[in-house]
Tab-separated table of C-alpha atoms and ligand atoms in Angstrom:
chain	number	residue	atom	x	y	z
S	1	UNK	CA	45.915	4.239	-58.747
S	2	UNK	CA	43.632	3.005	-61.360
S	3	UNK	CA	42.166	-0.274	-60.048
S	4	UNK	CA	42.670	-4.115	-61.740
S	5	UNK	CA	39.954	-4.710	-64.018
S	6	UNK	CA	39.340	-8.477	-63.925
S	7	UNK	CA	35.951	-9.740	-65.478
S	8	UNK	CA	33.358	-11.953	-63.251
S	9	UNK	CA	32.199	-15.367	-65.402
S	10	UNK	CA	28.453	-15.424	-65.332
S	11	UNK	CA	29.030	-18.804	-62.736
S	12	UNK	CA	31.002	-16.589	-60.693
S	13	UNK	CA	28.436	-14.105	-60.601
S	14	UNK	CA	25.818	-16.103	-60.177
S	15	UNK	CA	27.467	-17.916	-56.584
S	16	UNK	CA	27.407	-14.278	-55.326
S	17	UNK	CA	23.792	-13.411	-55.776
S	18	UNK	CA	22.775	-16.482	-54.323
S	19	UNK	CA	25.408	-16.580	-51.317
S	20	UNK	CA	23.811	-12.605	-51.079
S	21	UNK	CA	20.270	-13.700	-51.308
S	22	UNK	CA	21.522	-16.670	-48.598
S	23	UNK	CA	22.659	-14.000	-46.237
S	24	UNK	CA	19.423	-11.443	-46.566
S	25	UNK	CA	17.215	-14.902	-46.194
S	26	UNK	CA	19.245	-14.882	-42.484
S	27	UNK	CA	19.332	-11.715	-42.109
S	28	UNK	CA	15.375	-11.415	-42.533
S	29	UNK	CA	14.224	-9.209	-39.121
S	30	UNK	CA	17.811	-7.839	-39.021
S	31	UNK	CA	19.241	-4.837	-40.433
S	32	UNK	CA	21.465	-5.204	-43.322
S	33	UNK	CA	24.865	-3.377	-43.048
S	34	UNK	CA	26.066	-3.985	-46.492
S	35	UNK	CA	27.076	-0.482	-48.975
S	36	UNK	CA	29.875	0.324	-46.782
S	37	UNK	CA	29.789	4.522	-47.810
S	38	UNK	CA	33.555	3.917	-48.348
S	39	UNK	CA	33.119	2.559	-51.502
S	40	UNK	CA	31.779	4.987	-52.944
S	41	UNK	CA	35.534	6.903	-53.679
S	42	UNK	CA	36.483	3.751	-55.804
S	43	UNK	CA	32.841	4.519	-57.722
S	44	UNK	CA	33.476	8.049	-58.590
S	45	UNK	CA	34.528	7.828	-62.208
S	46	UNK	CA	34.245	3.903	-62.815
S	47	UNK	CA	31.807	1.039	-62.569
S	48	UNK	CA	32.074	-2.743	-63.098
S	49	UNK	CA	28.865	-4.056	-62.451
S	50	UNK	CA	29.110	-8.058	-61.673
S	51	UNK	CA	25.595	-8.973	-62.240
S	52	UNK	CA	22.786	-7.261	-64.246
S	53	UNK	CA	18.869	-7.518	-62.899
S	54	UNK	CA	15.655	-6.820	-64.811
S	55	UNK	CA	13.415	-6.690	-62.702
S	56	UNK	CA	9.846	-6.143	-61.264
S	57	UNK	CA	9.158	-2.353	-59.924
S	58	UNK	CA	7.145	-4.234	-56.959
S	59	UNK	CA	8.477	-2.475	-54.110
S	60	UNK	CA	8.714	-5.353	-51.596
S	61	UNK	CA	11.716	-6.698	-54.522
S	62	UNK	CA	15.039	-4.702	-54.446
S	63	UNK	CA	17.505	-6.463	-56.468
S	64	UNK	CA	20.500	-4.815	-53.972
S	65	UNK	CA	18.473	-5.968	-50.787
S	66	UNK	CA	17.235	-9.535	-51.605
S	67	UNK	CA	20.800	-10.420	-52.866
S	68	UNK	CA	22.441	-8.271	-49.829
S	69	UNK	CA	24.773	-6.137	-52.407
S	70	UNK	CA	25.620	-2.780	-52.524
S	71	UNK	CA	26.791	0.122	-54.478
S	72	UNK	CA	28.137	-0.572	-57.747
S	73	UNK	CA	27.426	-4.347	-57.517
S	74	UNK	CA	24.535	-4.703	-59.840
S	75	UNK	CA	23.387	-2.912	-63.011
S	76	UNK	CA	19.642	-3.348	-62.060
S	77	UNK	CA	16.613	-2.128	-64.768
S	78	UNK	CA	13.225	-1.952	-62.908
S	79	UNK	CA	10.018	-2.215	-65.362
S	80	UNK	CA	6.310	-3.585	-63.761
S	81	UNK	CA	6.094	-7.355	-64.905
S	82	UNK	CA	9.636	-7.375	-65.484
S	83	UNK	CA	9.307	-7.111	-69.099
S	84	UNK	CA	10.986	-7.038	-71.987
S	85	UNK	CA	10.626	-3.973	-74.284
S	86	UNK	CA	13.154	-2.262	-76.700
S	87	UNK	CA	14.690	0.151	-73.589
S	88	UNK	CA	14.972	-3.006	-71.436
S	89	UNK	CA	16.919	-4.846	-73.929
S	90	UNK	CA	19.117	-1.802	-75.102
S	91	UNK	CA	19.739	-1.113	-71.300
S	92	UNK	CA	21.052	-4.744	-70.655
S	93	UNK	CA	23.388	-4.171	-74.234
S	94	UNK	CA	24.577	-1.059	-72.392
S	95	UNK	CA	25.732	-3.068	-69.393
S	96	UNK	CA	26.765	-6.311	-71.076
S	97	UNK	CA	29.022	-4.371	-73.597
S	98	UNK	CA	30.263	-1.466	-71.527
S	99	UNK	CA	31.199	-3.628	-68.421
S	100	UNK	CA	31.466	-6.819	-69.550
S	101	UNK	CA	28.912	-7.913	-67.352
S	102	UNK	CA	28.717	-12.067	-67.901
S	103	UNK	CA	25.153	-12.420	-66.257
S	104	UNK	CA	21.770	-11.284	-66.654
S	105	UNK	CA	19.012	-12.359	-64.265
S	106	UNK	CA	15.259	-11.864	-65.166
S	107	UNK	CA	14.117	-11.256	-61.241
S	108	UNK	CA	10.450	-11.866	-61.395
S	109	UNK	CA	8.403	-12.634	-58.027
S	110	UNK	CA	5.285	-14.216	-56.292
S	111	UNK	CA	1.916	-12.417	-56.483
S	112	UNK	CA	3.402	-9.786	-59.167
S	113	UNK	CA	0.619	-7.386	-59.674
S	114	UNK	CA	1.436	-7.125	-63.413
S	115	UNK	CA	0.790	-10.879	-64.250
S	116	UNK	CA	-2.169	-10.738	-62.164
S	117	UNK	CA	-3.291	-7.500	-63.329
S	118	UNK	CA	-2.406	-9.427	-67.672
S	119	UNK	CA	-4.829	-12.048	-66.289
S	120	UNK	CA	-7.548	-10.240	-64.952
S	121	UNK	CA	-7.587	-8.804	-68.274
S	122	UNK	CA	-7.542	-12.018	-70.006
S	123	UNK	CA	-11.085	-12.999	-68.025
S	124	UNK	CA	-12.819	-9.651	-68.371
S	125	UNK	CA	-11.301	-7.553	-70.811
S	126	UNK	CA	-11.580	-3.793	-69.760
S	127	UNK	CA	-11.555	-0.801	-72.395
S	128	UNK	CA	-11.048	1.989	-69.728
S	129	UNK	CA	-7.409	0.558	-69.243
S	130	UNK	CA	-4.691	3.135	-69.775
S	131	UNK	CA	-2.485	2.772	-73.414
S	132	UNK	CA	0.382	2.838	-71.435
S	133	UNK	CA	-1.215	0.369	-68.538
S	134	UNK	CA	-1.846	-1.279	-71.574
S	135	UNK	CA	1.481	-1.789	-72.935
S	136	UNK	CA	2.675	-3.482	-70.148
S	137	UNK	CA	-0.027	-6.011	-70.365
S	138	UNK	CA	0.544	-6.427	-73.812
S	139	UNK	CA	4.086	-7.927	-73.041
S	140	UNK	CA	3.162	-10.302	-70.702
S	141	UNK	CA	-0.161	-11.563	-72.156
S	142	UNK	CA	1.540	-13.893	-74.589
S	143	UNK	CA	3.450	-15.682	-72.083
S	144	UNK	CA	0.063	-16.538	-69.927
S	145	UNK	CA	-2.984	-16.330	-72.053
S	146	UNK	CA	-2.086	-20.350	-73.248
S	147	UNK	CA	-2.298	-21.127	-69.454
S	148	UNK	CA	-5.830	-20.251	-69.019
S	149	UNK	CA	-6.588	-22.944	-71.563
S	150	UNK	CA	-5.409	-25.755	-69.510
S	151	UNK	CA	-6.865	-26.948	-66.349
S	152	UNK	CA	-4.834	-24.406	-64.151
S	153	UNK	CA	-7.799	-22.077	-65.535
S	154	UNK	CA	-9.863	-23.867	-62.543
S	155	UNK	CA	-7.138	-23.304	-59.676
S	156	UNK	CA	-6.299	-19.348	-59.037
S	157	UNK	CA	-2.954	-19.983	-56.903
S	158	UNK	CA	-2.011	-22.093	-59.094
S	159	UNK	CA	-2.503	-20.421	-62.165
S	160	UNK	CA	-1.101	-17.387	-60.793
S	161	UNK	CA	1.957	-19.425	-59.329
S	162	UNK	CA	2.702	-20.784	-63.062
S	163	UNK	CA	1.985	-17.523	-65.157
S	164	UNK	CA	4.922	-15.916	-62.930
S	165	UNK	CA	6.864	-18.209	-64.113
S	166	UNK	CA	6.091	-18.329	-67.380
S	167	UNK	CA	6.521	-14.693	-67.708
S	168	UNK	CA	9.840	-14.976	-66.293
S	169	UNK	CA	10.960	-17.414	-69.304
S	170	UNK	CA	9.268	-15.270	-71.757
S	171	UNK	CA	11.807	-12.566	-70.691
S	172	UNK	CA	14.614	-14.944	-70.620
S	173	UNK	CA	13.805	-16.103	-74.229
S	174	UNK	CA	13.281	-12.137	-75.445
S	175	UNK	CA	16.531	-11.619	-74.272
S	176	UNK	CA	18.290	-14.208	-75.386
S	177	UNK	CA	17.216	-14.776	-78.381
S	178	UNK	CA	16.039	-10.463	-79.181
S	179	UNK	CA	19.296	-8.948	-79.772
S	180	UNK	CA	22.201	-9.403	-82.241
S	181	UNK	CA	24.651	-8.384	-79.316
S	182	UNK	CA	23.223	-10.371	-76.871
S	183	UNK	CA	23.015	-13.122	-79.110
S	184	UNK	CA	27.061	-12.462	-79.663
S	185	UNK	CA	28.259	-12.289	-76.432
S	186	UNK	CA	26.307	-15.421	-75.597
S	187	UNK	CA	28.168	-17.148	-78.235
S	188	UNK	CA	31.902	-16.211	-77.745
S	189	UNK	CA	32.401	-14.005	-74.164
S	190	UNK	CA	30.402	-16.262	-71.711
S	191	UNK	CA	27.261	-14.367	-71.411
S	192	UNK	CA	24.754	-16.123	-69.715
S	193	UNK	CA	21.128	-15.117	-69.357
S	194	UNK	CA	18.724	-16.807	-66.049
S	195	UNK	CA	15.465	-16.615	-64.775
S	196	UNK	CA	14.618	-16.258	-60.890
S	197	UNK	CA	11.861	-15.912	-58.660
S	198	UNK	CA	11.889	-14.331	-55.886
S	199	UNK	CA	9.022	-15.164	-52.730
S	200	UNK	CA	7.468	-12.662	-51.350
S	201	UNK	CA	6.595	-15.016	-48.544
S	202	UNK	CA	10.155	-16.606	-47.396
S	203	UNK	CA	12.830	-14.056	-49.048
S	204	UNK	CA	14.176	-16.885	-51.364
S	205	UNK	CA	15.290	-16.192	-54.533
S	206	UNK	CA	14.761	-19.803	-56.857
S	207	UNK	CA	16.954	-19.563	-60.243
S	208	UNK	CA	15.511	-21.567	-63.128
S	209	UNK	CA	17.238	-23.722	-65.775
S	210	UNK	CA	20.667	-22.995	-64.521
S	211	UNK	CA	22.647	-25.993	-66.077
S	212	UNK	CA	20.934	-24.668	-69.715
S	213	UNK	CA	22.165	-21.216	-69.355
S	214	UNK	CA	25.960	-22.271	-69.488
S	215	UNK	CA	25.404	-25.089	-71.713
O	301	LIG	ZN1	5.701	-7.536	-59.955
């Protein structure tokens, strides 16, 4: 039997991840019992991914464990920095086209290595750096380097706190704004493209600017 193929509205999608991330913020100390095995019959031959993640490679950020899903759920792409870069964006195309996938979540987090690693860079420039370390940094500099002109400059946590986040847009705007098919679906089929943070320290994932994404 060939199973109903109904499509989840990025609002729809986006109650699940945070009733998920709700229940792993409870759950913290437990263990999760999500991915019943069973599923994976129905997942055989056919996917329908409700939610699509880019995010960081951080290992303490699992997009199927900090919003308690499981197989088949999301269509997750894991790059350091949680950047944007041609493969990113032709990955999320993949998803959004193939399986009508109505939301896209830039998953960034607290104390990512990348940002701090872009502005360590920023203060003492290194040449030994690696062309592909390099890369990385490269995509996330523009987002940050602005900040270390203002007075956060003079305030570590706090400058590290805000160049998370402004990373995190950065990838929301490349995305929504870096591809003609994107750029489509946004338009006519409901496609809606958020930024999130996730803390390291309380499990809590904190979506930005959610009113403008369905505007
Ligand atoms: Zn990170």
């Amino acid at each position: 039997m060939r199973a109903q193929r109904f499509v989840t509205t990025a609002r729809e999608a986006l109650e699940r991840l945070r009733a998920g991330n709700r229940r792993f913020v409870a759950s913290i100390g437990d263990h999760l019992t999500s991915t019943p095995t069973i599923r994976r019959i129905d997942l055989q031959t056919q996917q329908q991914p409700f939610a699509i993640v880019l995010g960081c490679s951080d290992s303490r950020v699992p997009a199927e464990i900090v919003f308690d899903q499981g197989l088949g759920d999301l269509f997750v792409i894991r790059v350091a920095g949680n950047i944007v870069a041609p493969s990113q964006i032709g990955s999320i195309e993949f998803a959004a086209a193939r399986f009508e996938t109505r939301l896209v979540v830039v998953l960034g987090h607290s104390q990512c290595g990348a940002v701090a690693a872009t502005l360590e860079e920023l203060r003492i420039p290194t040449e030994s750096q690696s062309r592909n370390m390099r890369a990385i940094v490269d995509r996330v500099r523009p987002a940050v380097e602005g900040l270390l002109r203002t007075d956060l400059a003079k305030k570590p946590d706090a400058l590290m706190k805000e160049a998370v986040r402004a990373n995190i847009r950065a990838s929301v705007d490349q995305l929504r704004h870096g591809s003609d098919i994107l750029e489509q679906l946004i338009r006519d089929e409901g496609l809606a493209i958020v930024g999130a943070e996730y803390s390291l320290e309380t499990g809590v994932v904190e979506f930005f600017d959610r009113t403008a994404a369905f505007s």
